[in-house]
Amino acid sequence: MGSLRAVLLSEPDQKVVAVLPRAYVHHFLRENPSKRELLLISERLDQRYRHQILIREEGPVTVEQVNGWLDTLESQGFFETLREEYGLE
């Protein structure tokens, strides 16, 4: 991501701010733990997203089917794995 690169490549006396998705920062730091000390990361959220699924009436799948699939994924720990891997809440 260009914004993070700008922060990391800036001169020490420059003040550079970048707004990045928390999941991206979490993933970047897992891959580059030595860079953590170079960054000041705010705990303040800029945005919060609520994702939804749209299902077409008379479509090939029903709301009940999709909810069943989501329940299965949740009970198998799939979403928890994603939350941990990407630092999601």
CSV table of C-alpha atoms in Angstrom, one decimal:
chain,number,residue,atom,x,y,z
A,1,MET,CA,0.0,0.0,0.0
A,2,GLY,CA,1.5,3.3,-1.0
A,3,SER,CA,0.5,5.2,2.1
A,4,LEU,CA,2.4,2.8,4.4
A,5,ARG,CA,5.4,2.9,2.1
A,6,ALA,CA,5.3,6.8,2.3
A,7,VAL,CA,5.3,6.6,6.1
A,8,LEU,CA,8.2,4.0,6.2
A,9,LEU,CA,10.3,5.8,3.6
A,10,SER,CA,9.9,9.3,5.1
A,11,GLU,CA,12.7,11.2,6.7
A,12,PRO,CA,12.9,10.8,10.5
A,13,ASP,CA,12.0,14.5,11.0
A,14,GLN,CA,8.9,14.4,8.7
A,15,LYS,CA,5.5,13.8,10.0
A,16,VAL,CA,3.5,11.5,7.7
A,17,VAL,CA,0.0,10.3,8.4
A,18,ALA,CA,-1.7,7.4,6.6
A,19,VAL,CA,-5.2,6.0,7.2
A,20,LEU,CA,-5.1,2.2,6.6
A,21,PRO,CA,-7.4,-0.7,7.3
A,22,ARG,CA,-6.6,-2.3,10.6
A,23,ALA,CA,-6.5,-5.7,8.9
A,24,TYR,CA,-3.8,-4.5,6.5
A,25,VAL,CA,-1.7,-3.1,9.3
A,26,HIS,CA,-2.1,-6.3,11.4
A,27,HIS,CA,-1.1,-8.4,8.4
A,28,PHE,CA,1.8,-6.2,7.5
A,29,LEU,CA,3.2,-6.3,11.1
A,30,ARG,CA,2.9,-10.1,11.2
A,31,GLU,CA,5.0,-10.2,8.0
A,32,ASN,CA,7.4,-7.4,9.1
A,33,PRO,CA,7.5,-7.4,12.9
A,34,SER,CA,10.7,-5.3,12.9
A,35,LYS,CA,8.8,-2.4,11.4
A,36,ARG,CA,6.5,-2.0,14.5
A,37,GLU,CA,9.0,0.3,16.3
A,38,LEU,CA,8.9,2.6,13.3
A,39,LEU,CA,5.2,3.2,13.5
A,40,LEU,CA,2.9,5.0,15.9
A,41,ILE,CA,-0.5,3.3,15.5
A,42,SER,CA,-3.6,4.9,16.8
A,43,GLU,CA,-6.3,2.9,18.6
A,44,ARG,CA,-8.9,5.4,17.4
A,45,LEU,CA,-11.1,4.0,14.6
A,46,ASP,CA,-11.8,6.1,11.6
A,47,GLN,CA,-14.7,4.0,10.2
A,48,ARG,CA,-16.6,0.9,11.1
A,49,TYR,CA,-18.2,-1.4,8.6
A,50,ARG,CA,-21.3,-3.6,8.9
A,51,HIS,CA,-21.3,-6.1,6.0
A,52,GLN,CA,-24.6,-7.6,4.8
A,53,ILE,CA,-25.6,-10.2,2.3
A,54,LEU,CA,-28.2,-9.4,-0.4
A,55,ILE,CA,-30.2,-12.3,-1.7
A,56,ARG,CA,-32.4,-12.0,-4.8
A,57,GLU,CA,-36.1,-13.0,-4.3
A,58,GLU,CA,-36.8,-16.1,-6.3
A,59,GLY,CA,-33.0,-16.6,-6.6
A,60,PRO,CA,-31.2,-19.9,-6.5
A,61,VAL,CA,-30.5,-19.7,-2.8
A,62,THR,CA,-32.7,-18.7,0.1
A,63,VAL,CA,-32.1,-16.6,3.2
A,64,GLU,CA,-32.4,-19.8,5.3
A,65,GLN,CA,-29.7,-21.5,3.2
A,66,VAL,CA,-27.3,-18.7,3.5
A,67,ASN,CA,-27.9,-18.3,7.2
A,68,GLY,CA,-27.3,-22.1,7.6
A,69,TRP,CA,-24.0,-21.8,5.8
A,70,LEU,CA,-22.9,-18.9,8.0
A,71,ASP,CA,-24.0,-20.8,11.1
A,72,THR,CA,-21.9,-23.8,10.0
A,73,LEU,CA,-18.9,-21.6,9.3
A,74,GLU,CA,-19.2,-19.9,12.7
A,75,SER,CA,-19.6,-23.3,14.6
A,76,GLN,CA,-16.5,-24.7,12.8
A,77,GLY,CA,-14.4,-21.7,13.9
A,78,PHE,CA,-13.9,-20.3,10.4
A,79,PHE,CA,-14.8,-16.7,11.4
A,80,GLU,CA,-12.7,-16.8,14.5
A,81,THR,CA,-9.7,-17.9,12.4
A,82,LEU,CA,-10.3,-14.9,10.1
A,83,ARG,CA,-10.7,-12.6,13.1
A,84,GLU,CA,-7.4,-13.7,14.6
A,85,GLU,CA,-5.5,-13.8,11.3
A,86,TYR,CA,-6.5,-10.3,10.2
A,87,GLY,CA,-6.9,-8.7,13.7
A,88,LEU,CA,-10.6,-8.1,13.2
A,89,GLU,CA,-13.2,-7.5,15.9
